């Protein structure tokens, strides 16, 4: 039983089937999409990647056909009994639960998007960039609401790619990072300063050494303090 079906989970399951074609291998995945290209999400927001299907490396049906692995999407593992070798699973749509037994268990759920513990993060118009659904919501919101300005909290790789693609979408973009430079622990200060100047030349505002204290707005986001 493999919990998680994006990168590590699908690779592990496929390898297990190659090593032992008689093994019964099942992937449980909370979302509906497996094996998607996370690095492409910002470029889907801008439209550089036009269709959502271009983000999906393998659909569950295609992956199962290629590997022989059973894929169950919309299934969230909510409890583990290691002594009994059982996982309690909840259906994401119906809420119904079931017990899935296993001989061997692989937990490959990956990371969760970091959410700042600040007021207002639940307001409409505040997004994460983690899954195809997140990218879909951002793209739809920009296009249906006529968004003109955006703030990206975080100046790492994902934050800067999000800023690049928001700018390409015609959105005036500000990047804020608590660290004294963008791309902290990745570039030295001199190179980070070069990147900051390049972003400014492209029309992206960058504010470093500044923490986000609150998301402002009534019902939907209007600013960040």
mmCIF file of C-alpha atoms in Angstrom:
data_model
loop_
_atom_site.group_PDB
_atom_site.id
_atom_site.type_symbol
_atom_site.label_atom_id
_atom_site.label_comp_id
_atom_site.label_asym_id
_atom_site.label_seq_id
_atom_site.Cartn_x
_atom_site.Cartn_y
_atom_site.Cartn_z
ATOM 1 C CA UNK A 1 0.000 0.000 0.000
ATOM 2 C CA UNK A 2 1.438 3.362 -1.071
ATOM 3 C CA UNK A 3 0.006 6.558 0.394
ATOM 4 C CA UNK A 4 0.638 9.462 -1.986
ATOM 5 C CA UNK A 5 0.568 9.453 -5.766
ATOM 6 C CA UNK A 6 2.584 12.320 -7.200
ATOM 7 C CA UNK A 7 6.338 11.819 -7.660
ATOM 8 C CA UNK A 8 7.752 9.508 -4.985
ATOM 9 C CA UNK A 9 4.600 7.405 -4.626
ATOM 10 C CA UNK A 10 4.136 6.600 -8.309
ATOM 11 C CA UNK A 11 7.840 5.880 -8.823
ATOM 12 C CA UNK A 12 7.930 3.585 -5.799
ATOM 13 C CA UNK A 13 4.809 1.705 -6.825
ATOM 14 C CA UNK A 14 6.058 1.208 -10.394
ATOM 15 C CA UNK A 15 9.442 -0.032 -9.124
ATOM 16 C CA UNK A 16 7.748 -2.508 -6.769
ATOM 17 C CA UNK A 17 5.711 -3.946 -9.653
ATOM 18 C CA UNK A 18 8.803 -4.261 -11.844
ATOM 19 C CA UNK A 19 10.649 -6.095 -9.066
ATOM 20 C CA UNK A 20 7.702 -8.414 -8.382
ATOM 21 C CA UNK A 21 4.953 -8.426 -11.045
ATOM 22 C CA UNK A 22 2.826 -10.703 -8.825
ATOM 23 C CA UNK A 23 2.672 -8.170 -5.992
ATOM 24 C CA UNK A 24 -0.630 -6.373 -5.404
ATOM 25 C CA UNK A 25 0.332 -2.699 -5.228
ATOM 26 C CA UNK A 26 -2.243 0.026 -4.523
ATOM 27 C CA UNK A 27 -1.803 3.796 -4.442
ATOM 28 C CA UNK A 28 -4.095 5.923 -2.286
ATOM 29 C CA UNK A 29 -4.180 9.598 -3.244
ATOM 30 C CA UNK A 30 -6.186 12.338 -1.543
ATOM 31 C CA UNK A 31 -6.542 14.419 -4.716
ATOM 32 C CA UNK A 32 -7.849 13.417 -8.118
ATOM 33 C CA UNK A 33 -4.580 14.101 -9.961
ATOM 34 C CA UNK A 34 -1.520 11.883 -9.771
ATOM 35 C CA UNK A 35 1.910 12.255 -11.327
ATOM 36 C CA UNK A 36 1.572 15.940 -12.178
ATOM 37 C CA UNK A 37 4.322 18.417 -13.083
ATOM 38 C CA UNK A 38 4.436 20.690 -10.055
ATOM 39 C CA UNK A 39 7.164 22.859 -11.578
ATOM 40 C CA UNK A 40 4.806 23.812 -14.394
ATOM 41 C CA UNK A 41 2.035 25.216 -12.194
ATOM 42 C CA UNK A 42 3.098 28.900 -12.324
ATOM 43 C CA UNK A 43 3.410 28.680 -16.112
ATOM 44 C CA UNK A 44 -0.127 27.341 -16.333
ATOM 45 C CA UNK A 45 -1.315 30.417 -14.419
ATOM 46 C CA UNK A 46 0.202 32.734 -17.045
ATOM 47 C CA UNK A 47 -1.055 30.655 -19.963
ATOM 48 C CA UNK A 48 2.432 29.739 -21.163
ATOM 49 C CA UNK A 49 1.243 26.189 -20.485
ATOM 50 C CA UNK A 50 -2.219 26.452 -21.997
ATOM 51 C CA UNK A 51 -4.107 23.315 -20.971
ATOM 52 C CA UNK A 52 -4.345 21.660 -17.579
ATOM 53 C CA UNK A 53 -3.832 18.305 -19.288
ATOM 54 C CA UNK A 54 -0.293 19.424 -20.178
ATOM 55 C CA UNK A 55 0.523 19.381 -16.444
ATOM 56 C CA UNK A 56 -0.529 15.760 -16.014
ATOM 57 C CA UNK A 57 2.234 13.271 -16.750
ATOM 58 C CA UNK A 58 -0.052 10.254 -16.287
ATOM 59 C CA UNK A 59 -3.756 9.900 -15.566
ATOM 60 C CA UNK A 60 -4.720 7.177 -13.069
ATOM 61 C CA UNK A 61 -6.065 4.991 -15.905
ATOM 62 C CA UNK A 62 -2.970 5.444 -18.079
ATOM 63 C CA UNK A 63 -0.613 4.831 -15.161
ATOM 64 C CA UNK A 64 -2.484 1.686 -14.117
ATOM 65 C CA UNK A 65 -2.357 0.405 -17.679
ATOM 66 C CA UNK A 66 1.388 0.988 -17.909
ATOM 67 C CA UNK A 67 2.358 -0.419 -14.510
ATOM 68 C CA UNK A 68 -0.400 -2.729 -13.269
ATOM 69 C CA UNK A 69 -0.682 -0.677 -10.074
ATOM 70 C CA UNK A 70 -4.178 -0.030 -8.699
ATOM 71 C CA UNK A 71 -4.796 3.706 -8.231
ATOM 72 C CA UNK A 72 -7.531 5.005 -5.921
ATOM 73 C CA UNK A 73 -7.958 8.770 -6.067
ATOM 74 C CA UNK A 74 -10.024 10.909 -3.706
ATOM 75 C CA UNK A 75 -8.999 8.638 -0.848
ATOM 76 C CA UNK A 76 -7.391 10.233 2.214
ATOM 77 C CA UNK A 77 -5.509 8.137 4.766
ATOM 78 C CA UNK A 78 -6.655 9.402 8.169
ATOM 79 C CA UNK A 79 -5.350 6.811 10.643
ATOM 80 C CA UNK A 80 -2.755 4.049 10.841
ATOM 81 C CA UNK A 81 -2.738 0.938 13.026
ATOM 82 C CA UNK A 82 0.770 -0.436 12.586
ATOM 83 C CA UNK A 83 0.132 -3.405 14.894
ATOM 84 C CA UNK A 84 -2.802 -4.602 12.779
ATOM 85 C CA UNK A 85 -1.207 -3.395 9.518
ATOM 86 C CA UNK A 86 -4.276 -1.389 8.594
ATOM 87 C CA UNK A 87 -4.919 2.109 7.275
ATOM 88 C CA UNK A 88 -8.213 3.907 7.813
ATOM 89 C CA UNK A 89 -9.220 5.709 4.620
ATOM 90 C CA UNK A 90 -11.841 8.434 4.107
ATOM 91 C CA UNK A 91 -13.532 9.172 0.785
ATOM 92 C CA UNK A 92 -12.994 12.850 -0.079
ATOM 93 C CA UNK A 93 -16.477 13.168 -1.610
ATOM 94 C CA UNK A 94 -18.786 11.038 0.524
ATOM 95 C CA UNK A 95 -16.862 11.138 3.803
ATOM 96 C CA UNK A 96 -17.326 7.375 4.178
ATOM 97 C CA UNK A 97 -14.461 5.446 5.759
ATOM 98 C CA UNK A 98 -13.014 2.000 5.141
ATOM 99 C CA UNK A 99 -10.120 -0.098 6.354
ATOM 100 C CA UNK A 100 -7.297 -1.045 3.954
ATOM 101 C CA UNK A 101 -4.972 -3.843 5.088
ATOM 102 C CA UNK A 102 -1.370 -4.119 3.918
ATOM 103 C CA UNK A 103 1.743 -6.259 4.190
ATOM 104 C CA UNK A 104 4.119 -3.375 3.520
ATOM 105 C CA UNK A 105 3.337 0.336 3.739
ATOM 106 C CA UNK A 106 5.024 3.256 1.957
ATOM 107 C CA UNK A 107 4.179 6.801 3.057
ATOM 108 C CA UNK A 108 5.019 9.182 0.207
ATOM 109 C CA UNK A 109 2.712 12.129 0.793
ATOM 110 C CA UNK A 110 5.315 14.836 0.182
ATOM 111 C CA UNK A 111 5.198 18.268 1.791
ATOM 112 C CA UNK A 112 2.306 20.594 2.461
ATOM 113 C CA UNK A 113 2.247 24.207 1.351
ATOM 114 C CA UNK A 114 3.470 26.486 4.141
ATOM 115 C CA UNK A 115 0.693 28.734 5.401
ATOM 116 C CA UNK A 116 1.670 31.812 7.384
ATOM 117 C CA UNK A 117 -0.010 32.004 10.819
ATOM 118 C CA UNK A 118 -1.324 35.516 10.199
ATOM 119 C CA UNK A 119 -4.855 36.955 10.288
ATOM 120 C CA UNK A 120 -6.810 37.056 7.044
ATOM 121 C CA UNK A 121 -5.216 34.114 5.273
ATOM 122 C CA UNK A 122 -8.673 32.548 4.856
ATOM 123 C CA UNK A 123 -10.003 35.512 2.827
ATOM 124 C CA UNK A 124 -11.184 35.016 -0.730
ATOM 125 C CA UNK A 125 -8.356 35.767 -3.135
ATOM 126 C CA UNK A 126 -5.592 34.224 -1.011
ATOM 127 C CA UNK A 127 -4.017 31.188 -2.666
ATOM 128 C CA UNK A 128 -1.346 28.539 -2.311
ATOM 129 C CA UNK A 129 0.698 27.203 -5.234
ATOM 130 C CA UNK A 130 0.910 23.478 -4.677
ATOM 131 C CA UNK A 131 -1.441 21.457 -6.904
ATOM 132 C CA UNK A 132 -3.109 21.754 -10.323
ATOM 133 C CA UNK A 133 -6.313 22.724 -8.490
ATOM 134 C CA UNK A 134 -4.457 25.635 -6.835
ATOM 135 C CA UNK A 135 -3.154 26.845 -10.198
ATOM 136 C CA UNK A 136 -6.633 26.492 -11.713
ATOM 137 C CA UNK A 137 -8.155 28.606 -8.943
ATOM 138 C CA UNK A 138 -5.522 31.341 -9.328
ATOM 139 C CA UNK A 139 -5.875 31.498 -13.118
ATOM 140 C CA UNK A 140 -9.675 31.580 -12.932
ATOM 141 C CA UNK A 141 -9.675 34.261 -10.227
ATOM 142 C CA UNK A 142 -7.345 36.512 -12.243
ATOM 143 C CA UNK A 143 -9.381 36.119 -15.417
ATOM 144 C CA UNK A 144 -12.851 36.491 -13.889
ATOM 145 C CA UNK A 145 -12.059 39.266 -11.400
ATOM 146 C CA UNK A 146 -9.856 41.430 -13.610
ATOM 147 C CA UNK A 147 -7.017 41.290 -11.086
ATOM 148 C CA UNK A 148 -4.530 44.155 -11.501
ATOM 149 C CA UNK A 149 -2.253 43.774 -8.464
ATOM 150 C CA UNK A 150 -0.880 40.807 -6.523
ATOM 151 C CA UNK A 151 1.472 40.147 -3.615
ATOM 152 C CA UNK A 152 3.622 37.028 -3.502
ATOM 153 C CA UNK A 153 4.803 36.124 -0.003
ATOM 154 C CA UNK A 154 8.066 34.228 -0.341
ATOM 155 C CA UNK A 155 11.078 34.921 -2.526
ATOM 156 C CA UNK A 156 12.254 31.371 -3.186
ATOM 157 C CA UNK A 157 12.047 29.480 -6.467
ATOM 158 C CA UNK A 158 8.262 29.003 -6.413
ATOM 159 C CA UNK A 159 7.587 32.570 -5.295
ATOM 160 C CA UNK A 160 9.727 34.069 -8.039
ATOM 161 C CA UNK A 161 8.225 31.802 -10.699
ATOM 162 C CA UNK A 162 4.771 32.835 -9.486
ATOM 163 C CA UNK A 163 5.802 36.501 -9.703
ATOM 164 C CA UNK A 164 7.236 36.032 -13.216
ATOM 165 C CA UNK A 165 4.024 34.489 -14.468
ATOM 166 C CA UNK A 166 1.694 36.920 -12.719
ATOM 167 C CA UNK A 167 3.635 39.722 -14.410
ATOM 168 C CA UNK A 168 3.304 37.904 -17.744
ATOM 169 C CA UNK A 169 -0.439 37.770 -17.072
ATOM 170 C CA UNK A 170 -0.487 41.567 -16.832
ATOM 171 C CA UNK A 171 -0.671 41.710 -13.030
ATOM 172 C CA UNK A 172 1.413 44.295 -11.146
ATOM 173 C CA UNK A 173 3.340 42.103 -8.709
ATOM 174 C CA UNK A 174 5.177 42.657 -5.415
ATOM 175 C CA UNK A 175 7.367 39.973 -3.814
ATOM 176 C CA UNK A 176 7.830 40.107 -0.026
ATOM 177 C CA UNK A 177 10.328 38.008 1.918
ATOM 178 C CA UNK A 178 11.260 38.017 5.608
ATOM 179 C CA UNK A 179 14.894 37.158 4.776
ATOM 180 C CA UNK A 180 17.388 39.940 3.999
ATOM 181 C CA UNK A 181 17.572 38.753 0.373
ATOM 182 C CA UNK A 182 15.553 36.797 -2.178
ATOM 183 C CA UNK A 183 16.495 33.169 -2.842
ATOM 184 C CA UNK A 184 17.883 32.799 0.707
ATOM 185 C CA UNK A 185 20.152 29.772 1.287
ATOM 186 C CA UNK A 186 20.337 29.402 -2.499
ATOM 187 C CA UNK A 187 22.306 32.399 -3.780
ATOM 188 C CA UNK A 188 24.940 34.500 -2.055
ATOM 189 C CA UNK A 189 24.003 38.152 -1.345
ATOM 190 C CA UNK A 190 25.814 39.496 -4.427
ATOM 191 C CA UNK A 191 23.982 37.189 -6.846
ATOM 192 C CA UNK A 192 20.681 37.740 -5.026
ATOM 193 C CA UNK A 193 21.121 41.487 -5.475
ATOM 194 C CA UNK A 194 21.681 40.935 -9.204
ATOM 195 C CA UNK A 195 18.418 38.940 -9.441
ATOM 196 C CA UNK A 196 16.570 41.633 -7.480
ATOM 197 C CA UNK A 197 17.777 44.310 -9.913
ATOM 198 C CA UNK A 198 16.730 42.141 -12.850
ATOM 199 C CA UNK A 199 13.240 41.687 -11.396
ATOM 200 C CA UNK A 200 12.956 45.443 -10.834
ATOM 201 C CA UNK A 201 13.940 46.035 -14.458
ATOM 202 C CA UNK A 202 11.111 43.705 -15.470
ATOM 203 C CA UNK A 203 8.646 45.677 -13.349
ATOM 204 C CA UNK A 204 8.430 43.322 -10.352
ATOM 205 C CA UNK A 205 8.725 45.076 -6.994
ATOM 206 C CA UNK A 206 10.784 43.197 -4.378
ATOM 207 C CA UNK A 207 10.728 43.951 -0.636
ATOM 208 C CA UNK A 208 13.181 41.950 1.533
ATOM 209 C CA UNK A 209 13.779 41.933 5.286
ATOM 210 C CA UNK A 210 10.041 42.439 5.735
ATOM 211 C CA UNK A 211 7.550 40.057 7.287
ATOM 212 C CA UNK A 212 3.892 39.834 6.342
ATOM 213 C CA UNK A 213 1.793 40.664 9.424
ATOM 214 C CA UNK A 214 -1.772 40.394 8.140
ATOM 215 C CA UNK A 215 -3.905 39.927 5.049
ATOM 216 C CA UNK A 216 -6.383 42.795 4.837
ATOM 217 C CA UNK A 217 -9.920 42.929 3.529
ATOM 218 C CA UNK A 218 -13.583 42.293 4.288
ATOM 219 C CA UNK A 219 -14.717 39.061 2.674
ATOM 220 C CA UNK A 220 -11.967 39.179 0.071
ATOM 221 C CA UNK A 221 -8.352 40.300 0.092
ATOM 222 C CA UNK A 222 -7.585 43.976 -0.567
ATOM 223 C CA UNK A 223 -4.002 44.200 0.674
ATOM 224 C CA UNK A 224 -1.194 42.851 2.843
ATOM 225 C CA UNK A 225 0.309 44.636 5.851
#
